[in-house]
């Protein structure tokens, strides 16, 4: 069943070259995370450091 517009999750595209993509995947794998969870975690951590969380 498709999600309705109000309940859809936002998707963000990130422009990266192959080396950057490989690095993202390697770090996520080493942390036992999906690529998207790693990005969400890094953004949340940086927001806390900047006092904007």
Short mmCIF file of N, CA, C and O in Angstrom, two decimals:
data_model
loop_
_atom_site.label_atom_id
_atom_site.label_comp_id
_atom_site.label_asym_id
_atom_site.label_seq_id
_atom_site.Cartn_x
_atom_site.Cartn_y
_atom_site.Cartn_z
N UNK A 1 0.84 -1.18 0.00
CA UNK A 1 0.00 0.00 0.00
C UNK A 1 0.89 1.24 0.00
O UNK A 1 1.79 1.39 0.81
N UNK A 2 0.66 2.15 -0.91
CA UNK A 2 1.45 3.37 -1.03
C UNK A 2 1.13 4.32 0.12
O UNK A 2 -0.01 4.41 0.56
N UNK A 3 2.15 5.04 0.58
CA UNK A 3 1.93 6.03 1.62
C UNK A 3 1.26 7.25 1.02
O UNK A 3 1.56 7.63 -0.10
N UNK A 4 0.37 7.87 1.79
CA UNK A 4 -0.23 9.10 1.28
C UNK A 4 0.78 10.24 1.44
O UNK A 4 1.78 10.11 2.12
N UNK A 5 0.50 11.37 0.81
CA UNK A 5 1.44 12.49 0.80
C UNK A 5 1.80 12.96 2.20
O UNK A 5 2.94 13.33 2.44
N UNK A 6 0.87 12.97 3.11
CA UNK A 6 1.12 13.48 4.45
C UNK A 6 2.07 12.59 5.24
O UNK A 6 2.74 13.06 6.15
N UNK A 7 2.13 11.32 4.93
CA UNK A 7 2.95 10.38 5.69
C UNK A 7 4.21 9.95 4.96
O UNK A 7 4.93 9.08 5.45
N UNK A 8 4.48 10.54 3.80
CA UNK A 8 5.67 10.16 3.05
C UNK A 8 6.93 10.67 3.73
O UNK A 8 6.96 11.76 4.28
N UNK A 9 7.99 9.87 3.68
CA UNK A 9 9.27 10.30 4.21
C UNK A 9 9.98 11.14 3.16
O UNK A 9 9.91 10.86 1.97
N UNK A 10 10.67 12.16 3.62
CA UNK A 10 11.44 13.02 2.73
C UNK A 10 12.67 12.27 2.24
O UNK A 10 13.31 11.56 3.01
N UNK A 11 12.98 12.41 0.99
CA UNK A 11 14.20 11.83 0.45
C UNK A 11 15.12 12.95 0.02
O UNK A 11 14.67 13.95 -0.55
N UNK A 12 16.41 12.80 0.30
CA UNK A 12 17.41 13.80 -0.04
C UNK A 12 18.45 13.14 -0.93
O UNK A 12 18.96 12.07 -0.60
N UNK A 13 18.74 13.77 -2.04
CA UNK A 13 19.79 13.26 -2.92
C UNK A 13 21.09 13.98 -2.60
O UNK A 13 21.10 15.18 -2.37
N UNK A 14 22.18 13.23 -2.60
CA UNK A 14 23.50 13.79 -2.33
C UNK A 14 24.38 13.54 -3.55
O UNK A 14 24.52 12.39 -3.98
N UNK A 15 24.94 14.60 -4.08
CA UNK A 15 25.84 14.47 -5.21
C UNK A 15 27.21 14.06 -4.67
O UNK A 15 27.76 14.73 -3.79
N UNK A 16 27.75 12.96 -5.18
CA UNK A 16 29.05 12.47 -4.72
C UNK A 16 29.73 11.73 -5.85
O UNK A 16 29.07 11.08 -6.67
N UNK A 17 31.05 11.82 -5.86
CA UNK A 17 31.79 11.03 -6.85
C UNK A 17 31.95 9.60 -6.31
O UNK A 17 31.53 9.31 -5.17
N UNK A 18 32.49 8.73 -7.10
CA UNK A 18 32.59 7.32 -6.71
C UNK A 18 33.42 7.13 -5.45
O UNK A 18 33.07 6.33 -4.58
N UNK A 19 34.51 7.87 -5.32
CA UNK A 19 35.37 7.75 -4.13
C UNK A 19 34.60 8.16 -2.87
O UNK A 19 34.70 7.50 -1.84
N UNK A 20 33.83 9.24 -2.95
CA UNK A 20 33.04 9.69 -1.80
C UNK A 20 31.94 8.69 -1.46
O UNK A 20 31.69 8.41 -0.28
N UNK A 21 31.32 8.13 -2.48
CA UNK A 21 30.28 7.12 -2.27
C UNK A 21 30.86 5.88 -1.60
O UNK A 21 30.29 5.34 -0.64
N UNK A 22 32.02 5.45 -2.07
CA UNK A 22 32.68 4.28 -1.48
C UNK A 22 33.03 4.54 -0.02
O UNK A 22 32.88 3.66 0.83
N UNK A 23 33.50 5.76 0.29
CA UNK A 23 33.85 6.10 1.66
C UNK A 23 32.62 6.09 2.55
O UNK A 23 32.64 5.53 3.65
N UNK A 24 31.53 6.69 2.08
CA UNK A 24 30.28 6.69 2.84
C UNK A 24 29.84 5.26 3.15
O UNK A 24 29.51 4.92 4.29
N UNK A 25 29.86 4.41 2.14
CA UNK A 25 29.44 3.02 2.33
C UNK A 25 30.37 2.27 3.28
O UNK A 25 29.91 1.48 4.11
N UNK A 26 31.67 2.53 3.20
CA UNK A 26 32.63 1.86 4.09
C UNK A 26 32.42 2.27 5.54
O UNK A 26 32.45 1.44 6.45
N UNK A 27 32.22 3.57 5.77
CA UNK A 27 32.01 4.05 7.14
C UNK A 27 30.70 3.51 7.69
O UNK A 27 30.64 3.04 8.83
N UNK A 28 29.65 3.55 6.88
CA UNK A 28 28.35 3.02 7.33
C UNK A 28 28.47 1.54 7.69
O UNK A 28 27.98 1.10 8.73
N UNK A 29 29.11 0.79 6.83
CA UNK A 29 29.28 -0.65 7.07
C UNK A 29 30.07 -0.89 8.36
O UNK A 29 29.72 -1.75 9.18
N UNK A 30 31.15 -0.12 8.57
CA UNK A 30 31.98 -0.27 9.77
C UNK A 30 31.19 0.04 11.04
O UNK A 30 31.45 -0.55 12.09
N UNK A 31 30.23 0.95 10.94
CA UNK A 31 29.39 1.32 12.07
C UNK A 31 28.15 0.44 12.20
O UNK A 31 27.38 0.56 13.15
N UNK A 32 27.93 -0.43 11.22
CA UNK A 32 26.75 -1.29 11.24
C UNK A 32 25.47 -0.53 10.95
O UNK A 32 24.41 -0.88 11.46
N UNK A 33 25.58 0.52 10.13
CA UNK A 33 24.44 1.37 9.81
C UNK A 33 24.17 1.37 8.32
O UNK A 33 25.04 1.08 7.52
N UNK A 34 22.96 1.76 7.97
CA UNK A 34 22.66 2.02 6.56
C UNK A 34 23.28 3.37 6.20
O UNK A 34 23.60 4.18 7.10
N UNK A 35 23.44 3.63 4.92
CA UNK A 35 23.97 4.92 4.49
C UNK A 35 23.09 6.06 5.01
O UNK A 35 23.60 7.07 5.51
N UNK A 36 21.79 5.90 4.89
CA UNK A 36 20.89 6.98 5.31
C UNK A 36 20.93 7.20 6.82
O UNK A 36 20.90 8.34 7.28
N UNK A 37 21.04 6.13 7.60
CA UNK A 37 21.12 6.29 9.05
C UNK A 37 22.41 6.96 9.45
O UNK A 37 22.43 7.80 10.36
N UNK A 38 23.51 6.64 8.77
CA UNK A 38 24.78 7.30 9.06
C UNK A 38 24.67 8.80 8.81
O UNK A 38 25.09 9.62 9.64
N UNK A 39 24.09 9.19 7.69
CA UNK A 39 23.95 10.62 7.37
C UNK A 39 23.06 11.30 8.40
O UNK A 39 23.39 12.38 8.91
N UNK A 40 21.93 10.68 8.76
CA UNK A 40 21.04 11.27 9.77
C UNK A 40 21.77 11.44 11.11
O UNK A 40 21.63 12.47 11.78
N UNK A 41 22.55 10.44 11.50
CA UNK A 41 23.29 10.50 12.76
C UNK A 41 24.34 11.61 12.73
O UNK A 41 24.46 12.37 13.69
N UNK A 42 25.07 11.72 11.62
CA UNK A 42 26.10 12.76 11.51
C UNK A 42 25.49 14.16 11.54
O UNK A 42 26.02 15.06 12.17
N UNK A 43 24.36 14.34 10.88
CA UNK A 43 23.69 15.64 10.88
C UNK A 43 23.20 15.98 12.29
O UNK A 43 23.37 17.11 12.77
N UNK A 44 22.61 15.03 12.96
CA UNK A 44 22.12 15.26 14.33
C UNK A 44 23.28 15.59 15.27
O UNK A 44 23.17 16.51 16.10
N UNK A 45 24.39 14.87 15.15
CA UNK A 45 25.57 15.14 15.99
C UNK A 45 26.12 16.54 15.73
O UNK A 45 26.47 17.27 16.66
N UNK A 46 26.20 16.93 14.47
CA UNK A 46 26.72 18.26 14.13
C UNK A 46 25.77 19.35 14.61
O UNK A 46 26.22 20.38 15.12
N UNK A 47 24.48 19.12 14.50
CA UNK A 47 23.51 20.10 15.00
C UNK A 47 23.66 20.30 16.51
O UNK A 47 23.63 21.44 17.00
N UNK A 48 23.85 19.22 17.24
CA UNK A 48 24.07 19.32 18.69
C UNK A 48 25.34 20.11 18.99
O UNK A 48 25.35 20.98 19.87
N UNK A 49 26.42 19.84 18.25
CA UNK A 49 27.67 20.57 18.46
C UNK A 49 27.50 22.07 18.21
O UNK A 49 28.12 22.89 18.85
N UNK A 50 26.66 22.40 17.25
CA UNK A 50 26.42 23.81 16.90
C UNK A 50 25.33 24.46 17.76
O UNK A 50 25.07 25.64 17.64
N UNK A 51 24.69 23.65 18.59
CA UNK A 51 23.64 24.18 19.46
C UNK A 51 22.35 24.48 18.74
O UNK A 51 21.59 25.34 19.17
N UNK A 52 22.08 23.77 17.64
CA UNK A 52 20.86 24.03 16.89
C UNK A 52 19.93 22.83 16.86
O UNK A 52 19.03 22.77 16.04
N UNK A 53 20.14 21.89 17.74
CA UNK A 53 19.28 20.71 17.74
C UNK A 53 18.03 20.91 18.54
O UNK A 53 17.85 21.85 19.24
#
